[in-house]
């Protein structure tokens, strides 16, 4: 049986504190699965530098000079995590049979790669790495992360629960993924839309070995918001519901005004004047802001700018 050529794509942003450890860990693991005959001997690892401000790219270049099995891709600036992943995948789509994406922080258990490869050999075209035990995360981190998946699913976004961007994709899947041209890429929702046979591999979430998280709460909220507005029109439907609610409240106020007129209490007061004005003006601004968010998405897509620009590659 012909062995699949596997490319492991590792997006990197300010990872100088952990990158050497990541390389040595992945190199040892890669050598092991090659010896066991799970992947072809010419399988490689691709580090994508997403506009890091530290010495991440210098380290990647050094690793490429030391090891011919390491590919370095440098983006011209910071384009974002999802674009960095796509840069590594699309650049080498014709050179490998299957692809695995994994973050550089080593929190995704690399031992799950073996199970992913085995399921791919059994016919799965996509294999999702799904986090099981998240005890290494704080209660707040675990609560917000799980709430994110629940909210996304409720709004109709086809995400896999507790799956981030640790996944295996066959080259055929990646070819079809290339037909999705949107600028605002949200791979956790787009990959399930592609279809094909898929499987899951459950693994335990590990603690970050070094460095700092690149997704604090503010970025996680922004990421979630981009995912929702890129996939679901439910928030816009909420504007309609909110408008109906406002109309019902307005009818209650009108009834109150007529009742006050009938019983002779027609002296206008500051509260009864300012409260409706404040309520309706605030709700209208919220509605306009939400609609503007979607118009902004359309604006970005219509311009058709590239998702990423590759400045330099090493060992391709």
mmCIF file of C-alpha atoms in Angstrom:
data_model
loop_
_atom_site.group_PDB
_atom_site.id
_atom_site.type_symbol
_atom_site.label_atom_id
_atom_site.label_comp_id
_atom_site.label_asym_id
_atom_site.label_seq_id
_atom_site.Cartn_x
_atom_site.Cartn_y
_atom_site.Cartn_z
ATOM 1 C CA UNK A 1 0.000 0.000 0.000
ATOM 2 C CA UNK A 2 1.287 3.438 -0.939
ATOM 3 C CA UNK A 3 1.901 5.638 2.061
ATOM 4 C CA UNK A 4 0.353 9.092 2.141
ATOM 5 C CA UNK A 5 2.557 12.138 2.048
ATOM 6 C CA UNK A 6 1.515 14.206 5.055
ATOM 7 C CA UNK A 7 2.083 17.920 5.540
ATOM 8 C CA UNK A 8 1.718 19.220 9.072
ATOM 9 C CA UNK A 9 0.829 22.931 8.957
ATOM 10 C CA UNK A 10 1.703 24.953 12.078
ATOM 11 C CA UNK A 11 0.592 28.626 12.118
ATOM 12 C CA UNK A 12 2.895 30.770 14.266
ATOM 13 C CA UNK A 13 2.430 34.218 15.749
ATOM 14 C CA UNK A 14 5.003 35.464 18.289
ATOM 15 C CA UNK A 15 5.980 31.918 19.270
ATOM 16 C CA UNK A 16 9.700 32.383 19.934
ATOM 17 C CA UNK A 17 9.330 31.126 23.522
ATOM 18 C CA UNK A 18 8.021 27.717 22.483
ATOM 19 C CA UNK A 19 8.963 27.198 18.842
ATOM 20 C CA UNK A 20 12.177 25.216 19.405
ATOM 21 C CA UNK A 21 10.361 22.901 21.809
ATOM 22 C CA UNK A 22 7.525 22.508 19.326
ATOM 23 C CA UNK A 23 9.980 21.604 16.583
ATOM 24 C CA UNK A 24 11.877 19.031 18.630
ATOM 25 C CA UNK A 25 8.635 17.440 19.837
ATOM 26 C CA UNK A 26 7.128 17.239 16.357
ATOM 27 C CA UNK A 27 10.406 16.056 14.798
ATOM 28 C CA UNK A 28 10.688 13.154 17.235
ATOM 29 C CA UNK A 29 7.062 12.200 16.748
ATOM 30 C CA UNK A 30 7.284 12.486 12.950
ATOM 31 C CA UNK A 31 10.354 10.236 12.867
ATOM 32 C CA UNK A 32 8.459 7.661 14.891
ATOM 33 C CA UNK A 33 5.406 7.448 12.647
ATOM 34 C CA UNK A 34 7.632 7.335 9.576
ATOM 35 C CA UNK A 35 9.518 4.344 11.008
ATOM 36 C CA UNK A 36 6.214 2.640 11.762
ATOM 37 C CA UNK A 37 5.154 3.051 8.147
ATOM 38 C CA UNK A 38 2.171 5.295 8.833
ATOM 39 C CA UNK A 39 3.258 8.095 6.485
ATOM 40 C CA UNK A 40 5.679 8.479 3.586
ATOM 41 C CA UNK A 41 9.318 9.244 4.302
ATOM 42 C CA UNK A 42 9.115 12.560 2.443
ATOM 43 C CA UNK A 43 6.311 13.922 4.635
ATOM 44 C CA UNK A 44 7.139 17.372 6.003
ATOM 45 C CA UNK A 45 6.283 20.019 8.588
ATOM 46 C CA UNK A 46 5.388 23.570 7.512
ATOM 47 C CA UNK A 47 5.735 26.501 9.908
ATOM 48 C CA UNK A 48 3.776 29.566 8.754
ATOM 49 C CA UNK A 49 4.903 32.864 10.244
ATOM 50 C CA UNK A 50 1.868 35.123 10.491
ATOM 51 C CA UNK A 51 3.613 38.494 10.733
ATOM 52 C CA UNK A 52 5.243 37.852 14.108
ATOM 53 C CA UNK A 53 6.896 40.807 15.835
ATOM 54 C CA UNK A 54 9.466 38.709 17.709
ATOM 55 C CA UNK A 55 12.160 36.303 16.460
ATOM 56 C CA UNK A 56 9.744 33.612 15.290
ATOM 57 C CA UNK A 57 10.770 33.859 11.626
ATOM 58 C CA UNK A 58 14.496 33.831 12.460
ATOM 59 C CA UNK A 59 13.957 30.601 14.380
ATOM 60 C CA UNK A 60 11.956 29.096 11.502
ATOM 61 C CA UNK A 61 14.735 29.941 9.039
ATOM 62 C CA UNK A 62 17.327 28.322 11.333
ATOM 63 C CA UNK A 63 15.188 25.191 11.608
ATOM 64 C CA UNK A 64 14.831 25.037 7.814
ATOM 65 C CA UNK A 65 18.608 25.302 7.407
ATOM 66 C CA UNK A 66 19.105 22.462 9.887
ATOM 67 C CA UNK A 67 16.349 20.158 8.648
ATOM 68 C CA UNK A 68 15.312 19.676 5.013
ATOM 69 C CA UNK A 69 11.993 18.236 6.192
ATOM 70 C CA UNK A 70 10.947 21.642 7.532
ATOM 71 C CA UNK A 71 9.239 24.188 5.275
ATOM 72 C CA UNK A 72 9.087 27.854 6.234
ATOM 73 C CA UNK A 73 6.428 30.231 4.935
ATOM 74 C CA UNK A 74 6.571 33.926 5.809
ATOM 75 C CA UNK A 75 3.501 36.111 5.319
ATOM 76 C CA UNK A 76 4.069 39.771 4.493
ATOM 77 C CA UNK A 77 2.153 40.881 7.603
ATOM 78 C CA UNK A 78 -0.263 39.566 10.206
ATOM 79 C CA UNK A 79 -3.310 38.258 8.329
ATOM 80 C CA UNK A 80 -4.820 36.233 11.174
ATOM 81 C CA UNK A 81 -4.799 32.631 12.334
ATOM 82 C CA UNK A 82 -7.288 31.309 9.751
ATOM 83 C CA UNK A 83 -5.508 32.954 6.827
ATOM 84 C CA UNK A 84 -2.155 31.599 8.018
ATOM 85 C CA UNK A 85 -3.596 28.088 8.019
ATOM 86 C CA UNK A 86 -4.968 28.530 4.499
ATOM 87 C CA UNK A 87 -1.631 29.878 3.282
ATOM 88 C CA UNK A 88 0.166 26.703 4.346
ATOM 89 C CA UNK A 89 -2.553 24.437 2.979
ATOM 90 C CA UNK A 90 -3.092 26.095 -0.387
ATOM 91 C CA UNK A 91 0.582 26.695 -1.108
ATOM 92 C CA UNK A 92 1.366 22.960 -1.095
ATOM 93 C CA UNK A 93 -1.960 21.451 -2.090
ATOM 94 C CA UNK A 94 -0.418 19.663 -5.097
ATOM 95 C CA UNK A 95 2.590 18.295 -3.225
ATOM 96 C CA UNK A 96 0.987 16.195 -0.481
ATOM 97 C CA UNK A 97 -1.839 13.693 -0.075
ATOM 98 C CA UNK A 98 -3.237 14.804 3.257
ATOM 99 C CA UNK A 99 -2.808 17.714 5.625
ATOM 100 C CA UNK A 100 -3.032 18.224 9.377
ATOM 101 C CA UNK A 101 -3.267 21.648 11.020
ATOM 102 C CA UNK A 102 -2.161 22.127 14.617
ATOM 103 C CA UNK A 103 -1.304 25.125 16.791
ATOM 104 C CA UNK A 104 2.277 25.756 17.888
ATOM 105 C CA UNK A 105 1.486 25.824 21.618
ATOM 106 C CA UNK A 106 1.433 21.993 21.945
ATOM 107 C CA UNK A 107 -1.894 22.065 23.806
ATOM 108 C CA UNK A 108 -3.340 19.745 21.175
ATOM 109 C CA UNK A 109 -2.023 16.245 21.948
ATOM 110 C CA UNK A 110 0.165 15.243 18.995
ATOM 111 C CA UNK A 111 -0.382 11.558 19.803
ATOM 112 C CA UNK A 112 -3.871 11.977 18.344
ATOM 113 C CA UNK A 113 -2.209 12.353 14.933
ATOM 114 C CA UNK A 114 -1.657 8.578 14.834
ATOM 115 C CA UNK A 115 -5.391 7.932 15.197
ATOM 116 C CA UNK A 116 -6.126 10.580 12.568
ATOM 117 C CA UNK A 117 -3.826 8.904 10.078
ATOM 118 C CA UNK A 118 -5.344 5.488 10.785
ATOM 119 C CA UNK A 119 -8.879 6.789 10.236
ATOM 120 C CA UNK A 120 -7.727 8.425 6.992
ATOM 121 C CA UNK A 121 -6.298 5.116 5.820
ATOM 122 C CA UNK A 122 -9.673 3.547 6.614
ATOM 123 C CA UNK A 123 -11.402 5.989 4.275
ATOM 124 C CA UNK A 124 -12.180 9.118 6.287
ATOM 125 C CA UNK A 125 -11.614 12.289 4.254
ATOM 126 C CA UNK A 126 -11.787 14.633 7.259
ATOM 127 C CA UNK A 127 -10.787 13.760 10.813
ATOM 128 C CA UNK A 128 -11.640 16.237 13.558
ATOM 129 C CA UNK A 129 -9.563 16.451 16.714
ATOM 130 C CA UNK A 130 -12.136 16.881 19.492
ATOM 131 C CA UNK A 131 -11.106 17.981 22.965
ATOM 132 C CA UNK A 132 -12.304 15.649 25.693
ATOM 133 C CA UNK A 133 -10.909 16.466 29.102
ATOM 134 C CA UNK A 134 -10.324 20.228 29.378
ATOM 135 C CA UNK A 135 -9.272 20.168 33.025
ATOM 136 C CA UNK A 136 -6.093 22.073 32.139
ATOM 137 C CA UNK A 137 -8.265 25.097 31.305
ATOM 138 C CA UNK A 138 -9.575 27.429 33.982
ATOM 139 C CA UNK A 139 -13.267 27.229 34.847
ATOM 140 C CA UNK A 140 -13.896 30.536 33.063
ATOM 141 C CA UNK A 141 -12.001 29.469 29.947
ATOM 142 C CA UNK A 142 -13.833 26.136 29.845
ATOM 143 C CA UNK A 143 -17.231 27.782 30.390
ATOM 144 C CA UNK A 144 -16.747 30.443 27.722
ATOM 145 C CA UNK A 145 -15.329 27.943 25.206
ATOM 146 C CA UNK A 146 -18.190 25.490 25.625
ATOM 147 C CA UNK A 147 -20.733 28.322 25.563
ATOM 148 C CA UNK A 148 -19.192 29.445 22.267
ATOM 149 C CA UNK A 149 -19.925 26.089 20.614
ATOM 150 C CA UNK A 150 -23.450 25.925 22.033
ATOM 151 C CA UNK A 151 -24.300 29.434 20.802
ATOM 152 C CA UNK A 152 -22.796 28.769 17.377
ATOM 153 C CA UNK A 153 -24.825 25.578 16.966
ATOM 154 C CA UNK A 154 -28.017 27.309 18.142
ATOM 155 C CA UNK A 155 -27.508 29.955 15.472
ATOM 156 C CA UNK A 156 -27.139 27.368 12.743
ATOM 157 C CA UNK A 157 -23.353 27.416 12.325
ATOM 158 C CA UNK A 158 -22.263 23.799 11.592
ATOM 159 C CA UNK A 159 -19.381 23.615 14.073
ATOM 160 C CA UNK A 160 -18.161 20.394 15.678
ATOM 161 C CA UNK A 161 -18.484 20.678 19.463
ATOM 162 C CA UNK A 162 -15.129 21.165 21.222
ATOM 163 C CA UNK A 163 -13.226 21.119 17.935
ATOM 164 C CA UNK A 164 -10.845 23.984 17.165
ATOM 165 C CA UNK A 165 -8.443 23.796 14.193
ATOM 166 C CA UNK A 166 -6.724 20.473 14.912
ATOM 167 C CA UNK A 167 -7.883 18.370 11.961
ATOM 168 C CA UNK A 168 -6.788 16.152 9.098
ATOM 169 C CA UNK A 169 -8.013 16.826 5.574
ATOM 170 C CA UNK A 170 -7.517 14.816 2.427
ATOM 171 C CA UNK A 171 -6.235 16.668 -0.634
ATOM 172 C CA UNK A 172 -9.618 16.210 -2.344
ATOM 173 C CA UNK A 173 -11.332 17.987 0.540
ATOM 174 C CA UNK A 174 -8.790 20.793 0.380
ATOM 175 C CA UNK A 175 -9.401 21.187 -3.342
ATOM 176 C CA UNK A 176 -13.120 21.658 -2.696
ATOM 177 C CA UNK A 177 -12.365 23.979 0.220
ATOM 178 C CA UNK A 178 -10.545 26.211 -2.264
ATOM 179 C CA UNK A 179 -13.898 26.944 -3.916
ATOM 180 C CA UNK A 180 -14.960 28.894 -0.833
ATOM 181 C CA UNK A 181 -13.704 32.359 -1.734
ATOM 182 C CA UNK A 182 -14.850 34.467 1.219
ATOM 183 C CA UNK A 183 -12.314 36.757 2.852
ATOM 184 C CA UNK A 184 -13.689 36.219 6.354
ATOM 185 C CA UNK A 185 -12.632 32.591 6.682
ATOM 186 C CA UNK A 186 -14.063 30.615 9.587
ATOM 187 C CA UNK A 187 -12.689 27.130 9.014
ATOM 188 C CA UNK A 188 -14.502 25.547 11.962
ATOM 189 C CA UNK A 189 -17.744 26.230 10.136
ATOM 190 C CA UNK A 190 -16.611 25.965 6.519
ATOM 191 C CA UNK A 191 -14.919 22.540 6.668
ATOM 192 C CA UNK A 192 -18.116 20.756 7.811
ATOM 193 C CA UNK A 193 -19.940 22.408 4.888
ATOM 194 C CA UNK A 194 -17.594 20.715 2.408
ATOM 195 C CA UNK A 195 -18.971 17.325 3.391
ATOM 196 C CA UNK A 196 -17.308 13.959 2.629
ATOM 197 C CA UNK A 197 -16.894 11.141 5.138
ATOM 198 C CA UNK A 198 -15.612 12.400 8.451
ATOM 199 C CA UNK A 199 -14.549 10.927 11.778
ATOM 200 C CA UNK A 200 -13.577 12.243 15.203
ATOM 201 C CA UNK A 201 -10.587 11.594 17.433
ATOM 202 C CA UNK A 202 -10.996 12.424 21.124
ATOM 203 C CA UNK A 203 -7.944 13.729 22.971
ATOM 204 C CA UNK A 204 -7.156 15.503 26.222
ATOM 205 C CA UNK A 205 -6.326 19.189 26.182
ATOM 206 C CA UNK A 206 -2.819 19.832 27.554
ATOM 207 C CA UNK A 207 -1.330 22.815 29.331
ATOM 208 C CA UNK A 208 0.624 25.336 27.285
ATOM 209 C CA UNK A 209 4.310 24.445 27.598
ATOM 210 C CA UNK A 210 5.631 28.011 27.238
ATOM 211 C CA UNK A 211 4.708 31.467 26.028
ATOM 212 C CA UNK A 212 1.354 33.229 26.298
ATOM 213 C CA UNK A 213 -2.023 32.499 24.775
ATOM 214 C CA UNK A 214 -2.766 34.344 21.541
ATOM 215 C CA UNK A 215 -6.496 34.280 22.276
ATOM 216 C CA UNK A 216 -7.383 36.340 25.351
ATOM 217 C CA UNK A 217 -11.060 36.909 26.105
ATOM 218 C CA UNK A 218 -11.319 39.978 23.853
ATOM 219 C CA UNK A 219 -9.954 38.099 20.818
ATOM 220 C CA UNK A 220 -12.094 35.056 21.575
ATOM 221 C CA UNK A 221 -15.207 37.233 21.621
ATOM 222 C CA UNK A 222 -14.178 38.878 18.339
ATOM 223 C CA UNK A 223 -13.460 35.463 16.813
ATOM 224 C CA UNK A 224 -16.875 34.196 17.908
ATOM 225 C CA UNK A 225 -18.599 37.292 16.549
ATOM 226 C CA UNK A 226 -16.844 36.962 13.182
ATOM 227 C CA UNK A 227 -17.852 33.313 13.023
ATOM 228 C CA UNK A 228 -21.498 34.085 13.768
ATOM 229 C CA UNK A 229 -21.794 36.987 11.326
ATOM 230 C CA UNK A 230 -19.947 35.065 8.613
ATOM 231 C CA UNK A 231 -22.309 32.093 8.797
ATOM 232 C CA UNK A 232 -25.629 33.028 10.334
ATOM 233 C CA UNK A 233 -28.316 35.631 9.658
ATOM 234 C CA UNK A 234 -29.914 34.874 13.014
ATOM 235 C CA UNK A 235 -28.668 38.131 14.611
ATOM 236 C CA UNK A 236 -30.404 40.078 11.843
ATOM 237 C CA UNK A 237 -33.560 38.106 12.548
ATOM 238 C CA UNK A 238 -33.207 39.193 16.152
ATOM 239 C CA UNK A 239 -33.494 42.786 14.924
ATOM 240 C CA UNK A 240 -36.935 41.912 13.543
ATOM 241 C CA UNK A 241 -37.931 40.299 16.830
ATOM 242 C CA UNK A 242 -36.602 43.305 18.706
ATOM 243 C CA UNK A 243 -38.603 45.599 16.440
ATOM 244 C CA UNK A 244 -41.786 43.643 17.175
ATOM 245 C CA UNK A 245 -41.053 43.889 20.898
ATOM 246 C CA UNK A 246 -40.506 47.642 20.587
ATOM 247 C CA UNK A 247 -43.807 47.977 18.737
ATOM 248 C CA UNK A 248 -45.621 46.112 21.495
ATOM 249 C CA UNK A 249 -44.025 48.339 24.134
ATOM 250 C CA UNK A 250 -45.025 51.394 22.093
ATOM 251 C CA UNK A 251 -48.641 50.184 22.007
ATOM 252 C CA UNK A 252 -48.594 49.834 25.789
ATOM 253 C CA UNK A 253 -47.306 53.409 26.073
ATOM 254 C CA UNK A 254 -50.026 54.639 23.704
ATOM 255 C CA UNK A 255 -52.670 52.882 25.812
ATOM 256 C CA UNK A 256 -51.210 54.481 28.922
ATOM 257 C CA UNK A 257 -51.377 57.937 27.294
ATOM 258 C CA UNK A 258 -55.034 57.484 26.348
ATOM 259 C CA UNK A 259 -55.866 56.172 29.811
ATOM 260 C CA UNK A 260 -54.135 59.158 31.396
ATOM 261 C CA UNK A 261 -56.104 61.486 29.126
ATOM 262 C CA UNK A 262 -59.413 59.879 30.062
ATOM 263 C CA UNK A 263 -58.817 60.129 33.819
ATOM 264 C CA UNK A 264 -57.500 63.670 33.511
ATOM 265 C CA UNK A 265 -53.794 63.055 34.196
ATOM 266 C CA UNK A 266 -52.485 64.686 31.058
ATOM 267 C CA UNK A 267 -49.647 66.731 32.526
ATOM 268 C CA UNK A 268 -46.495 65.445 30.766
ATOM 269 C CA UNK A 269 -43.623 64.437 32.970
ATOM 270 C CA UNK A 270 -39.915 64.239 32.333
ATOM 271 C CA UNK A 271 -39.745 60.480 32.993
ATOM 272 C CA UNK A 272 -42.586 59.569 30.651
ATOM 273 C CA UNK A 273 -40.980 61.714 27.962
ATOM 274 C CA UNK A 274 -37.350 60.705 28.300
ATOM 275 C CA UNK A 275 -37.840 56.986 28.911
ATOM 276 C CA UNK A 276 -39.437 56.173 25.517
ATOM 277 C CA UNK A 277 -36.992 58.448 23.703
ATOM 278 C CA UNK A 278 -34.017 56.795 25.349
ATOM 279 C CA UNK A 279 -35.349 53.272 24.844
ATOM 280 C CA UNK A 280 -36.271 53.598 21.200
ATOM 281 C CA UNK A 281 -33.244 55.638 20.156
ATOM 282 C CA UNK A 282 -30.915 53.163 21.852
ATOM 283 C CA UNK A 283 -32.610 50.134 20.296
ATOM 284 C CA UNK A 284 -32.567 51.753 16.854
ATOM 285 C CA UNK A 285 -28.839 52.413 17.145
ATOM 286 C CA UNK A 286 -28.242 48.783 18.136
ATOM 287 C CA UNK A 287 -30.249 47.595 15.146
ATOM 288 C CA UNK A 288 -28.407 49.914 12.759
ATOM 289 C CA UNK A 289 -25.069 48.802 14.184
ATOM 290 C CA UNK A 290 -25.904 45.134 13.676
ATOM 291 C CA UNK A 291 -27.073 45.705 10.115
ATOM 292 C CA UNK A 292 -23.933 47.766 9.522
ATOM 293 C CA UNK A 293 -21.824 44.806 10.627
ATOM 294 C CA UNK A 294 -23.305 42.681 7.860
ATOM 295 C CA UNK A 295 -22.948 45.485 5.316
ATOM 296 C CA UNK A 296 -19.299 45.727 6.358
ATOM 297 C CA UNK A 297 -18.869 42.020 5.661
ATOM 298 C CA UNK A 298 -20.363 42.497 2.215
ATOM 299 C CA UNK A 299 -18.022 45.450 1.624
ATOM 300 C CA UNK A 300 -14.974 43.360 2.493
ATOM 301 C CA UNK A 301 -16.069 40.457 0.286
ATOM 302 C CA UNK A 302 -16.913 42.649 -2.726
ATOM 303 C CA UNK A 303 -13.438 44.175 -2.740
ATOM 304 C CA UNK A 304 -12.006 40.701 -3.264
ATOM 305 C CA UNK A 305 -8.666 41.377 -1.592
ATOM 306 C CA UNK A 306 -6.312 38.400 -1.061
ATOM 307 C CA UNK A 307 -6.649 36.502 2.207
ATOM 308 C CA UNK A 308 -2.872 36.481 2.590
ATOM 309 C CA UNK A 309 0.361 37.445 0.822
ATOM 310 C CA UNK A 310 3.384 35.169 1.000
ATOM 311 C CA UNK A 311 6.623 37.119 1.254
ATOM 312 C CA UNK A 312 9.107 34.269 1.409
ATOM 313 C CA UNK A 313 9.392 30.491 1.542
ATOM 314 C CA UNK A 314 12.263 28.232 2.601
ATOM 315 C CA UNK A 315 12.812 24.549 1.687
ATOM 316 C CA UNK A 316 9.722 24.262 -0.505
#
